[in-house]
Amino acid sequence: MPHLRSARPVRGLVAVCAAFALAASVQGSVSAAPRLDVDEARRQVETLYHKAEQATERYNEARMALRDAERKFARAQKEASAQQATVADLQRTVGAFAANAYRNGGMDQTLQLVFSDDPEAFIARAASLDALSSREAGALRKVVEARRELQANQTAAAQQLAVVEAQRKALAAEKAEVEKNLRAAREVLNRLEAKERERFDRASRDGNSRNLLKNLPLPNPRAAKAIEFALAQIGDRYVWGASGPDGWDCSGLTMAAWSKAGVSLPHSSRMQFATGDKIPRSELEPGDLVYFYSPISHVGIYLGNGRMVHAPNPGRRVEIAPISQMPYAGATRP
C-alpha cells in the first residue's frame, strides 16, 4: 500500500515534466521560424500593393459603371412612370365612347382586347375597329401603342435594375480584394523588427524628389496646369479609390490634375489609356500620361528627363520617380 501511494506523485511529476518539454518544444519551434528579411519583405509588400492597386482600378471602373447603371435605371423608371400616366389619360379619353359601345353590344371583345394585358392581340384583330368612327378607332390605337411602349419601358427599367445589382456585387468584390491585400501587406510589415521597419520606410521614401525638378523641359501651357496641380500634391497620402483633396490613388491624381487643364478623364488608368492619343516613348512630352503593367493598372504624369509625378501605393506618398521603376506599357496625350 505505501508503494501504491508513492506512485501518484511520480506520475504527476512525469506529467509536469512532459508539459514543460512540450512548451519548450513549441517555443523552440516558434523562435526557430526564419526572420523576415527587409528585402524579402519589400518584395512581398510590393507584390501585395500591386495586387491591391489592380483591384483598386477595377473598383474605380465598377464604381463608374454603377453610377452609369443607376442613371439609366432612374431614366428608365422616369420614362415608364410618364408612360403610365399617358396610358391612364388615353384610357380615360376613350372611356366614354368605349362604354357606350359596350352598352350597345358588338364591341365587348374589342374592348376586352384594348384593355387586356396583351396589346399585340388587339393590333392583330384591329379589323374589329371598323365598327367605330375613325376618330374613335384612332384613339383606341393610341391607347394600345402607349401600353406597348409602357411595357417596353418597364422591361428596360427591370433590365437596368439587374445591371445595377450586378455592379454593386462587383464593387463589393473589388473592395474586399483591395482590403485583403492591404491587410496582408500590413501583416508582412508587422513581422519586421523596429530597426528593419525603419530601414524599410527609409528605402521607400524619396526625400530628394523636389530636386528632381531641376532642368526639366518646359511643358505647353495646358500641360503646365496639370503638372502644376500634380506637383502641389507631393507628400499627400495614397488612398485607394480617392481623387482628393488630400488623398489620391494613381488615376484619381491624373484625373484631377488634367481637369485643371479643362480635360475630363475617367477614374481608371485603363480607361484613361483608351481615351487619349497614343504617344511613342521616344516622343514623350511633359504632361503626357504614362502607363505601367500588363494589363494596365498604374498611371502617372510625365515631367521630362525620364521622370513622372504619381501616387505610387499605400506605402508611399505622392512623389516624383523615374518611369523606369515599373514595367512601362505606353503613353497618351490628353
PDB file of C-alpha atoms in Angstrom, residues 18-307:
ATOM      1  CA  ALA A  18       6.197  16.323 -20.188  1.00  0.00           C
ATOM      2  CA  ALA A  19       4.212  19.555 -20.210  1.00  0.00           C
ATOM      3  CA  PHE A  20       7.356  21.640 -19.751  1.00  0.00           C
ATOM      4  CA  ALA A  21       9.068  19.688 -22.504  1.00  0.00           C
ATOM      5  CA  LEU A  22       6.144  20.305 -24.883  1.00  0.00           C
ATOM      6  CA  ALA A  23       6.086  24.032 -24.093  1.00  0.00           C
ATOM      7  CA  ALA A  24       9.814  24.271 -24.648  1.00  0.00           C
ATOM      8  CA  SER A  25       9.434  22.422 -27.921  1.00  0.00           C
ATOM      9  CA  VAL A  26       6.670  24.766 -29.121  1.00  0.00           C
ATOM     10  CA  GLN A  27       8.603  27.823 -28.027  1.00  0.00           C
ATOM     11  CA  GLY A  28      11.685  26.493 -29.760  1.00  0.00           C
ATOM     12  CA  SER A  29       9.791  25.903 -32.993  1.00  0.00           C
ATOM     13  CA  VAL A  30       8.333  29.443 -32.892  1.00  0.00           C
ATOM     14  CA  SER A  31      11.671  31.055 -32.237  1.00  0.00           C
ATOM     15  CA  ALA A  32      13.200  28.866 -34.925  1.00  0.00           C
ATOM     16  CA  ALA A  33      10.898  30.388 -37.591  1.00  0.00           C
ATOM     17  CA  PRO A  34      13.010  32.274 -40.148  1.00  0.00           C
ATOM     18  CA  ARG A  35      13.169  36.005 -39.503  1.00  0.00           C
ATOM     19  CA  LEU A  36      11.781  38.121 -42.352  1.00  0.00           C
ATOM     20  CA  ASP A  37      14.498  39.856 -44.335  1.00  0.00           C
ATOM     21  CA  VAL A  38      13.939  43.513 -45.304  1.00  0.00           C
ATOM     22  CA  ASP A  39      14.482  42.809 -48.996  1.00  0.00           C
ATOM     23  CA  GLU A  40      12.088  39.852 -48.896  1.00  0.00           C
ATOM     24  CA  ALA A  41       9.556  41.976 -47.010  1.00  0.00           C
ATOM     25  CA  ARG A  42       9.853  44.676 -49.661  1.00  0.00           C
ATOM     26  CA  ARG A  43       9.293  42.132 -52.425  1.00  0.00           C
ATOM     27  CA  GLN A  44       6.218  40.688 -50.708  1.00  0.00           C
ATOM     28  CA  VAL A  45       4.759  44.099 -49.859  1.00  0.00           C
ATOM     29  CA  GLU A  46       5.297  45.474 -53.373  1.00  0.00           C
ATOM     30  CA  THR A  47       3.570  42.399 -54.822  1.00  0.00           C
ATOM     31  CA  LEU A  48       0.624  42.831 -52.465  1.00  0.00           C
ATOM     32  CA  TYR A  49       0.428  46.570 -53.145  1.00  0.00           C
ATOM     33  CA  HIS A  50       0.387  45.890 -56.877  1.00  0.00           C
ATOM     34  CA  LYS A  51      -2.458  43.387 -56.455  1.00  0.00           C
ATOM     35  CA  ALA A  52      -4.298  45.956 -54.335  1.00  0.00           C
ATOM     36  CA  GLU A  53      -3.776  48.632 -56.990  1.00  0.00           C
ATOM     37  CA  GLN A  54      -5.089  46.335 -59.727  1.00  0.00           C
ATOM     38  CA  ALA A  55      -8.191  45.711 -57.623  1.00  0.00           C
ATOM     39  CA  THR A  56      -8.438  49.453 -56.906  1.00  0.00           C
ATOM     40  CA  GLU A  57      -8.537  50.279 -60.615  1.00  0.00           C
ATOM     41  CA  ARG A  58     -11.175  47.596 -61.173  1.00  0.00           C
ATOM     42  CA  TYR A  59     -13.078  49.061 -58.205  1.00  0.00           C
ATOM     43  CA  ASN A  60     -12.930  52.518 -59.808  1.00  0.00           C
ATOM     44  CA  GLU A  61     -14.292  51.103 -63.065  1.00  0.00           C
ATOM     45  CA  ALA A  62     -17.051  49.215 -61.253  1.00  0.00           C
ATOM     46  CA  ARG A  63     -17.963  52.385 -59.372  1.00  0.00           C
ATOM     47  CA  MET A  64     -18.267  54.341 -62.648  1.00  0.00           C
ATOM     48  CA  ALA A  65     -20.291  51.528 -64.200  1.00  0.00           C
ATOM     49  CA  LEU A  66     -22.585  51.507 -61.158  1.00  0.00           C
ATOM     50  CA  ARG A  67     -23.188  55.258 -61.402  1.00  0.00           C
ATOM     51  CA  ASP A  68     -23.946  54.905 -65.113  1.00  0.00           C
ATOM     52  CA  ALA A  69     -26.319  51.988 -64.482  1.00  0.00           C
ATOM     53  CA  GLU A  70     -28.091  53.909 -61.704  1.00  0.00           C
ATOM     54  CA  ARG A  71     -28.569  56.904 -64.022  1.00  0.00           C
ATOM     55  CA  LYS A  72     -30.007  54.673 -66.752  1.00  0.00           C
ATOM     56  CA  PHE A  73     -32.260  52.927 -64.264  1.00  0.00           C
ATOM     57  CA  ALA A  74     -33.570  56.254 -62.952  1.00  0.00           C
ATOM     58  CA  ARG A  75     -34.186  57.433 -66.509  1.00  0.00           C
ATOM     59  CA  ALA A  76     -35.983  54.191 -67.434  1.00  0.00           C
ATOM     60  CA  GLN A  77     -38.120  54.450 -64.299  1.00  0.00           C
ATOM     61  CA  LYS A  78     -38.997  58.051 -65.117  1.00  0.00           C
ATOM     62  CA  GLU A  79     -39.952  57.149 -68.687  1.00  0.00           C
ATOM     63  CA  ALA A  80     -42.062  54.227 -67.509  1.00  0.00           C
ATOM     64  CA  SER A  81     -43.816  56.437 -64.962  1.00  0.00           C
ATOM     65  CA  ALA A  82     -44.531  59.115 -67.578  1.00  0.00           C
ATOM     66  CA  GLN A  83     -45.811  56.485 -69.994  1.00  0.00           C
ATOM     67  CA  GLN A  84     -48.037  55.043 -67.289  1.00  0.00           C
ATOM     68  CA  ALA A  85     -49.636  58.467 -66.891  1.00  0.00           C
ATOM     69  CA  THR A  86     -50.054  58.744 -70.674  1.00  0.00           C
ATOM     70  CA  VAL A  87     -51.802  55.382 -70.808  1.00  0.00           C
ATOM     71  CA  ALA A  88     -54.136  56.390 -67.980  1.00  0.00           C
ATOM     72  CA  ASP A  89     -55.031  59.669 -69.732  1.00  0.00           C
ATOM     73  CA  LEU A  90     -55.699  57.935 -73.052  1.00  0.00           C
ATOM     74  CA  GLN A  91     -57.830  55.271 -71.419  1.00  0.00           C
ATOM     75  CA  ARG A  92     -59.908  57.957 -69.720  1.00  0.00           C
ATOM     76  CA  THR A  93     -60.301  59.702 -73.090  1.00  0.00           C
ATOM     77  CA  VAL A  94     -61.686  56.638 -74.821  1.00  0.00           C
ATOM     78  CA  GLY A  95     -63.633  55.513 -71.780  1.00  0.00           C
ATOM     79  CA  ALA A  96     -66.865  57.298 -72.640  1.00  0.00           C
ATOM     80  CA  PHE A  97     -67.401  56.028 -76.161  1.00  0.00           C
ATOM     81  CA  ALA A  98     -65.937  52.650 -75.254  1.00  0.00           C
ATOM     82  CA  ALA A  99     -68.524  52.223 -72.501  1.00  0.00           C
ATOM     83  CA  ASN A 100     -71.268  53.347 -74.880  1.00  0.00           C
ATOM     84  CA  ALA A 101     -70.114  50.839 -77.494  1.00  0.00           C
ATOM     85  CA  TYR A 102     -70.151  48.132 -74.859  1.00  0.00           C
ATOM     86  CA  ARG A 103     -73.711  49.001 -73.854  1.00  0.00           C
ATOM     87  CA  ASN A 104     -74.817  48.888 -77.480  1.00  0.00           C
ATOM     88  CA  GLY A 105     -73.288  45.430 -77.925  1.00  0.00           C
ATOM     89  CA  GLY A 106     -70.912  44.119 -80.534  1.00  0.00           C
ATOM     90  CA  MET A 107     -67.829  45.817 -79.097  1.00  0.00           C
ATOM     91  CA  ASP A 108     -67.248  43.768 -75.980  1.00  0.00           C
ATOM     92  CA  GLN A 109     -64.466  41.627 -77.490  1.00  0.00           C
ATOM     93  CA  THR A 110     -62.702  44.675 -78.903  1.00  0.00           C
ATOM     94  CA  LEU A 111     -62.836  46.470 -75.570  1.00  0.00           C
ATOM     95  CA  GLN A 112     -61.528  43.411 -73.781  1.00  0.00           C
ATOM     96  CA  LEU A 113     -58.599  43.370 -76.161  1.00  0.00           C
ATOM     97  CA  VAL A 114     -57.925  47.096 -75.801  1.00  0.00           C
ATOM     98  CA  PHE A 115     -57.770  46.914 -72.019  1.00  0.00           C
ATOM     99  CA  SER A 116     -56.138  43.495 -71.742  1.00  0.00           C
ATOM    100  CA  ASP A 117     -52.526  42.803 -70.883  1.00  0.00           C
ATOM    101  CA  ASP A 118     -51.811  41.756 -74.474  1.00  0.00           C
ATOM    102  CA  PRO A 119     -51.935  44.831 -76.746  1.00  0.00           C
ATOM    103  CA  GLU A 120     -50.420  42.832 -79.603  1.00  0.00           C
ATOM    104  CA  ALA A 121     -53.570  40.723 -79.713  1.00  0.00           C
ATOM    105  CA  PHE A 122     -55.594  43.885 -80.222  1.00  0.00           C
ATOM    106  CA  ILE A 123     -53.426  45.022 -83.127  1.00  0.00           C
ATOM    107  CA  ALA A 124     -53.800  41.602 -84.738  1.00  0.00           C
ATOM    108  CA  ARG A 125     -57.601  41.929 -84.656  1.00  0.00           C
ATOM    109  CA  ALA A 126     -57.777  45.638 -85.429  1.00  0.00           C
ATOM    110  CA  ALA A 127     -60.315  44.999 -88.168  1.00  0.00           C
ATOM    111  CA  SER A 128     -62.985  44.965 -85.461  1.00  0.00           C
ATOM    112  CA  LEU A 129     -62.434  48.709 -85.123  1.00  0.00           C
ATOM    113  CA  ASP A 130     -64.319  49.222 -88.346  1.00  0.00           C
ATOM    114  CA  ALA A 131     -67.467  49.466 -86.270  1.00  0.00           C
ATOM    115  CA  LEU A 132     -66.107  52.666 -84.718  1.00  0.00           C
ATOM    116  CA  SER A 133     -65.636  56.072 -86.242  1.00  0.00           C
ATOM    117  CA  SER A 134     -62.145  56.920 -87.496  1.00  0.00           C
ATOM    118  CA  ARG A 135     -61.647  59.299 -84.550  1.00  0.00           C
ATOM    119  CA  GLU A 136     -62.603  56.665 -82.002  1.00  0.00           C
ATOM    120  CA  ALA A 137     -60.557  53.983 -83.725  1.00  0.00           C
ATOM    121  CA  GLY A 138     -57.520  56.283 -83.746  1.00  0.00           C
ATOM    122  CA  ALA A 139     -57.928  56.980 -80.037  1.00  0.00           C
ATOM    123  CA  LEU A 140     -58.071  53.275 -79.259  1.00  0.00           C
ATOM    124  CA  ARG A 141     -54.982  52.616 -81.349  1.00  0.00           C
ATOM    125  CA  LYS A 142     -53.155  55.307 -79.347  1.00  0.00           C
ATOM    126  CA  VAL A 143     -54.059  53.504 -76.131  1.00  0.00           C
ATOM    127  CA  VAL A 144     -52.659  50.240 -77.464  1.00  0.00           C
ATOM    128  CA  GLU A 145     -49.443  51.840 -78.735  1.00  0.00           C
ATOM    129  CA  ALA A 146     -48.966  53.694 -75.449  1.00  0.00           C
ATOM    130  CA  ARG A 147     -49.397  50.472 -73.494  1.00  0.00           C
ATOM    131  CA  ARG A 148     -46.938  48.712 -75.753  1.00  0.00           C
ATOM    132  CA  GLU A 149     -44.380  51.467 -75.093  1.00  0.00           C
ATOM    133  CA  LEU A 150     -45.116  51.264 -71.369  1.00  0.00           C
ATOM    134  CA  GLN A 151     -44.305  47.554 -71.378  1.00  0.00           C
ATOM    135  CA  ALA A 152     -41.037  48.240 -73.196  1.00  0.00           C
ATOM    136  CA  ASN A 153     -40.103  50.936 -70.663  1.00  0.00           C
ATOM    137  CA  GLN A 154     -40.933  48.676 -67.747  1.00  0.00           C
ATOM    138  CA  THR A 155     -38.805  45.900 -69.249  1.00  0.00           C
ATOM    139  CA  ALA A 156     -35.906  48.332 -69.783  1.00  0.00           C
ATOM    140  CA  ALA A 157     -36.166  49.504 -66.167  1.00  0.00           C
ATOM    141  CA  ALA A 158     -36.102  45.923 -64.900  1.00  0.00           C
ATOM    142  CA  GLN A 159     -33.051  45.152 -67.033  1.00  0.00           C
ATOM    143  CA  GLN A 160     -31.226  48.231 -65.758  1.00  0.00           C
ATOM    144  CA  LEU A 161     -32.048  47.286 -62.196  1.00  0.00           C
ATOM    145  CA  ALA A 162     -30.387  43.911 -62.805  1.00  0.00           C
ATOM    146  CA  VAL A 163     -27.303  45.726 -64.132  1.00  0.00           C
ATOM    147  CA  VAL A 164     -27.243  47.944 -61.037  1.00  0.00           C
ATOM    148  CA  GLU A 165     -27.348  44.925 -58.745  1.00  0.00           C
ATOM    149  CA  ALA A 166     -24.567  43.201 -60.709  1.00  0.00           C
ATOM    150  CA  GLN A 167     -22.362  46.297 -60.487  1.00  0.00           C
ATOM    151  CA  ARG A 168     -22.971  46.573 -56.760  1.00  0.00           C
ATOM    152  CA  LYS A 169     -21.776  42.997 -56.327  1.00  0.00           C
ATOM    153  CA  ALA A 170     -18.707  43.695 -58.482  1.00  0.00           C
ATOM    154  CA  LEU A 171     -17.960  46.795 -56.417  1.00  0.00           C
ATOM    155  CA  ALA A 172     -18.183  44.851 -53.164  1.00  0.00           C
ATOM    156  CA  ALA A 173     -15.950  42.081 -54.536  1.00  0.00           C
ATOM    157  CA  GLU A 174     -13.227  44.507 -55.662  1.00  0.00           C
ATOM    158  CA  LYS A 175     -13.377  46.383 -52.360  1.00  0.00           C
ATOM    159  CA  ALA A 176     -12.896  43.108 -50.496  1.00  0.00           C
ATOM    160  CA  GLU A 177      -9.944  42.233 -52.746  1.00  0.00           C
ATOM    161  CA  VAL A 178      -8.252  45.584 -52.096  1.00  0.00           C
ATOM    162  CA  GLU A 179      -8.699  45.331 -48.351  1.00  0.00           C
ATOM    163  CA  LYS A 180      -7.496  41.704 -48.274  1.00  0.00           C
ATOM    164  CA  ASN A 181      -4.223  42.599 -49.997  1.00  0.00           C
ATOM    165  CA  LEU A 182      -3.669  45.672 -47.844  1.00  0.00           C
ATOM    166  CA  ARG A 183      -4.213  43.594 -44.700  1.00  0.00           C
ATOM    167  CA  ALA A 184      -1.703  41.040 -45.956  1.00  0.00           C
ATOM    168  CA  ALA A 185       0.838  43.805 -46.631  1.00  0.00           C
ATOM    169  CA  ARG A 186       0.386  45.177 -43.111  1.00  0.00           C
ATOM    170  CA  GLU A 187       0.927  41.691 -41.681  1.00  0.00           C
ATOM    171  CA  VAL A 188       4.212  41.403 -43.583  1.00  0.00           C
ATOM    172  CA  LEU A 189       5.369  44.791 -42.275  1.00  0.00           C
ATOM    173  CA  ASN A 190       4.356  43.905 -38.729  1.00  0.00           C
ATOM    174  CA  ARG A 191       6.765  40.960 -38.845  1.00  0.00           C
ATOM    175  CA  LEU A 192       9.705  43.323 -39.264  1.00  0.00           C
ATOM    176  CA  GLU A 193      11.589  44.380 -36.174  1.00  0.00           C
ATOM    177  CA  ALA A 194      11.773  48.085 -35.327  1.00  0.00           C
ATOM    178  CA  LYS A 195      15.183  48.711 -36.929  1.00  0.00           C
ATOM    179  CA  GLU A 196      14.244  46.750 -40.036  1.00  0.00           C
ATOM    180  CA  ARG A 197      10.956  48.623 -40.322  1.00  0.00           C
ATOM    181  CA  GLU A 198      12.889  51.909 -40.136  1.00  0.00           C
ATOM    182  CA  ARG A 199      15.189  50.730 -42.950  1.00  0.00           C
ATOM    183  CA  PHE A 200      12.144  49.677 -44.985  1.00  0.00           C
ATOM    184  CA  ASP A 201      10.455  53.070 -44.534  1.00  0.00           C
ATOM    185  CA  ARG A 202      13.646  54.958 -45.322  1.00  0.00           C
ATOM    186  CA  ALA A 203      14.146  52.996 -48.536  1.00  0.00           C
ATOM    187  CA  SER A 204      10.538  53.656 -49.549  1.00  0.00           C
ATOM    188  CA  ARG A 205      10.890  57.448 -49.284  1.00  0.00           C
ATOM    189  CA  ASP A 206      12.215  59.711 -51.989  1.00  0.00           C
ATOM    190  CA  GLY A 207      13.360  62.691 -49.961  1.00  0.00           C
ATOM    191  CA  ASN A 208      15.015  64.477 -52.896  1.00  0.00           C
ATOM    192  CA  SER A 209      12.021  64.423 -55.245  1.00  0.00           C
ATOM    193  CA  ARG A 210      11.830  68.220 -55.316  1.00  0.00           C
ATOM    194  CA  ASN A 211      15.434  68.381 -56.512  1.00  0.00           C
ATOM    195  CA  LEU A 212      14.490  66.242 -59.487  1.00  0.00           C
ATOM    196  CA  LEU A 213      12.508  69.198 -60.897  1.00  0.00           C
ATOM    197  CA  LYS A 214      15.727  70.968 -61.894  1.00  0.00           C
ATOM    198  CA  ASN A 215      16.439  71.259 -65.622  1.00  0.00           C
ATOM    199  CA  LEU A 216      13.135  69.692 -66.666  1.00  0.00           C
ATOM    200  CA  PRO A 217      11.800  70.817 -70.084  1.00  0.00           C
ATOM    201  CA  LEU A 218       9.046  73.428 -70.079  1.00  0.00           C
ATOM    202  CA  PRO A 219       5.610  71.979 -70.895  1.00  0.00           C
ATOM    203  CA  ASN A 220       2.966  73.608 -73.064  1.00  0.00           C
ATOM    204  CA  PRO A 221       0.542  75.905 -71.161  1.00  0.00           C
ATOM    205  CA  ARG A 222      -2.254  73.320 -70.962  1.00  0.00           C
ATOM    206  CA  ALA A 223       0.019  70.542 -69.724  1.00  0.00           C
ATOM    207  CA  ALA A 224       1.654  73.029 -67.332  1.00  0.00           C
ATOM    208  CA  LYS A 225      -1.656  73.412 -65.468  1.00  0.00           C
ATOM    209  CA  ALA A 226      -1.942  69.651 -64.991  1.00  0.00           C
ATOM    210  CA  ILE A 227       1.693  69.351 -63.883  1.00  0.00           C
ATOM    211  CA  GLU A 228       1.436  72.310 -61.510  1.00  0.00           C
ATOM    212  CA  PHE A 229      -1.570  70.763 -59.804  1.00  0.00           C
ATOM    213  CA  ALA A 230       0.032  67.321 -59.533  1.00  0.00           C
ATOM    214  CA  LEU A 231       3.286  68.723 -58.112  1.00  0.00           C
ATOM    215  CA  ALA A 232       1.315  70.633 -55.482  1.00  0.00           C
ATOM    216  CA  GLN A 233       0.096  67.262 -54.159  1.00  0.00           C
ATOM    217  CA  ILE A 234       3.601  65.859 -53.485  1.00  0.00           C
ATOM    218  CA  GLY A 235       3.617  64.389 -49.994  1.00  0.00           C
ATOM    219  CA  ASP A 236      -0.128  63.675 -49.966  1.00  0.00           C
ATOM    220  CA  ARG A 237      -1.154  60.189 -48.876  1.00  0.00           C
ATOM    221  CA  TYR A 238      -2.060  57.386 -51.248  1.00  0.00           C
ATOM    222  CA  VAL A 239      -5.690  56.411 -50.552  1.00  0.00           C
ATOM    223  CA  TRP A 240      -7.247  53.735 -52.722  1.00  0.00           C
ATOM    224  CA  GLY A 241     -10.311  54.895 -54.669  1.00  0.00           C
ATOM    225  CA  ALA A 242      -9.612  58.555 -53.766  1.00  0.00           C
ATOM    226  CA  SER A 243      -9.462  61.610 -56.016  1.00  0.00           C
ATOM    227  CA  GLY A 244      -8.573  64.309 -53.474  1.00  0.00           C
ATOM    228  CA  PRO A 245      -8.429  66.704 -51.913  1.00  0.00           C
ATOM    229  CA  ASP A 246      -5.797  65.262 -49.545  1.00  0.00           C
ATOM    230  CA  GLY A 247      -5.563  61.626 -50.684  1.00  0.00           C
ATOM    231  CA  TRP A 248      -5.166  60.075 -54.122  1.00  0.00           C
ATOM    232  CA  ASP A 249      -4.847  56.856 -55.997  1.00  0.00           C
ATOM    233  CA  CYS A 250      -2.917  56.897 -59.272  1.00  0.00           C
ATOM    234  CA  SER A 251      -5.771  57.566 -61.704  1.00  0.00           C
ATOM    235  CA  GLY A 252      -7.522  59.867 -59.225  1.00  0.00           C
ATOM    236  CA  LEU A 253      -4.480  62.150 -59.245  1.00  0.00           C
ATOM    237  CA  THR A 254      -4.120  62.226 -63.041  1.00  0.00           C
ATOM    238  CA  MET A 255      -7.860  62.773 -63.459  1.00  0.00           C
ATOM    239  CA  ALA A 256      -7.883  65.723 -61.049  1.00  0.00           C
ATOM    240  CA  ALA A 257      -4.695  67.216 -62.494  1.00  0.00           C
ATOM    241  CA  TRP A 258      -5.907  67.220 -66.081  1.00  0.00           C
ATOM    242  CA  SER A 259      -9.330  68.520 -65.050  1.00  0.00           C
ATOM    243  CA  LYS A 260      -7.460  71.721 -64.113  1.00  0.00           C
ATOM    244  CA  ALA A 261      -6.497  71.961 -67.786  1.00  0.00           C
ATOM    245  CA  GLY A 262     -10.117  71.506 -68.866  1.00  0.00           C
ATOM    246  CA  VAL A 263      -9.823  67.824 -69.800  1.00  0.00           C
ATOM    247  CA  SER A 264     -12.272  65.282 -68.396  1.00  0.00           C
ATOM    248  CA  LEU A 265     -10.779  61.845 -67.747  1.00  0.00           C
ATOM    249  CA  PRO A 266     -12.335  58.702 -66.258  1.00  0.00           C
ATOM    250  CA  HIS A 267     -11.159  57.492 -62.859  1.00  0.00           C
ATOM    251  CA  SER A 268      -9.364  54.440 -64.253  1.00  0.00           C
ATOM    252  CA  SER A 269      -5.864  54.017 -65.666  1.00  0.00           C
ATOM    253  CA  ARG A 270      -7.079  51.505 -68.243  1.00  0.00           C
ATOM    254  CA  MET A 271      -9.899  53.785 -69.397  1.00  0.00           C
ATOM    255  CA  GLN A 272      -7.608  56.834 -69.457  1.00  0.00           C
ATOM    256  CA  PHE A 273      -5.298  54.917 -71.781  1.00  0.00           C
ATOM    257  CA  ALA A 274      -8.270  54.223 -74.066  1.00  0.00           C
ATOM    258  CA  THR A 275      -9.273  57.914 -74.316  1.00  0.00           C
ATOM    259  CA  GLY A 276      -6.099  59.756 -75.354  1.00  0.00           C
ATOM    260  CA  ASP A 277      -3.861  59.850 -78.428  1.00  0.00           C
ATOM    261  CA  LYS A 278      -1.180  57.164 -78.173  1.00  0.00           C
ATOM    262  CA  ILE A 279       2.360  58.560 -77.977  1.00  0.00           C
ATOM    263  CA  PRO A 280       5.586  56.591 -78.630  1.00  0.00           C
ATOM    264  CA  ARG A 281       8.004  56.558 -75.722  1.00  0.00           C
ATOM    265  CA  SER A 282      10.587  58.390 -77.835  1.00  0.00           C
ATOM    266  CA  GLU A 283       8.161  61.320 -78.302  1.00  0.00           C
ATOM    267  CA  LEU A 284       7.083  61.816 -74.690  1.00  0.00           C
ATOM    268  CA  GLU A 285       6.437  65.408 -73.627  1.00  0.00           C
ATOM    269  CA  PRO A 286       5.731  66.886 -70.179  1.00  0.00           C
ATOM    270  CA  GLY A 287       2.076  66.383 -69.258  1.00  0.00           C
ATOM    271  CA  ASP A 288       1.684  63.103 -71.152  1.00  0.00           C
ATOM    272  CA  LEU A 289       0.182  60.252 -69.173  1.00  0.00           C
ATOM    273  CA  VAL A 290       2.455  57.248 -68.785  1.00  0.00           C
ATOM    274  CA  TYR A 291       1.081  53.776 -68.038  1.00  0.00           C
ATOM    275  CA  PHE A 292       2.517  50.653 -66.463  1.00  0.00           C
ATOM    276  CA  TYR A 293       1.998  46.889 -66.182  1.00  0.00           C
ATOM    277  CA  SER A 294       0.021  44.499 -68.356  1.00  0.00           C
ATOM    278  CA  PRO A 295      -2.875  44.712 -68.031  1.00  0.00           C
ATOM    279  CA  ILE A 296      -2.542  48.451 -67.368  1.00  0.00           C
ATOM    280  CA  SER A 297      -3.072  49.227 -63.679  1.00  0.00           C
ATOM    281  CA  HIS A 298      -0.947  52.322 -62.942  1.00  0.00           C
ATOM    282  CA  VAL A 299      -0.619  55.816 -64.421  1.00  0.00           C
ATOM    283  CA  GLY A 300       1.497  58.913 -63.780  1.00  0.00           C
ATOM    284  CA  ILE A 301       2.120  62.330 -65.357  1.00  0.00           C
ATOM    285  CA  TYR A 302       5.345  62.626 -67.317  1.00  0.00           C
ATOM    286  CA  LEU A 303       7.616  65.540 -66.349  1.00  0.00           C
ATOM    287  CA  GLY A 304      10.536  65.046 -68.699  1.00  0.00           C
ATOM    288  CA  ASN A 305      14.036  63.579 -68.362  1.00  0.00           C
ATOM    289  CA  GLY A 306      12.550  60.165 -67.656  1.00  0.00           C
ATOM    290  CA  ARG A 307      10.633  61.374 -64.582  1.00  0.00           C
TER     291      ARG A 307
END
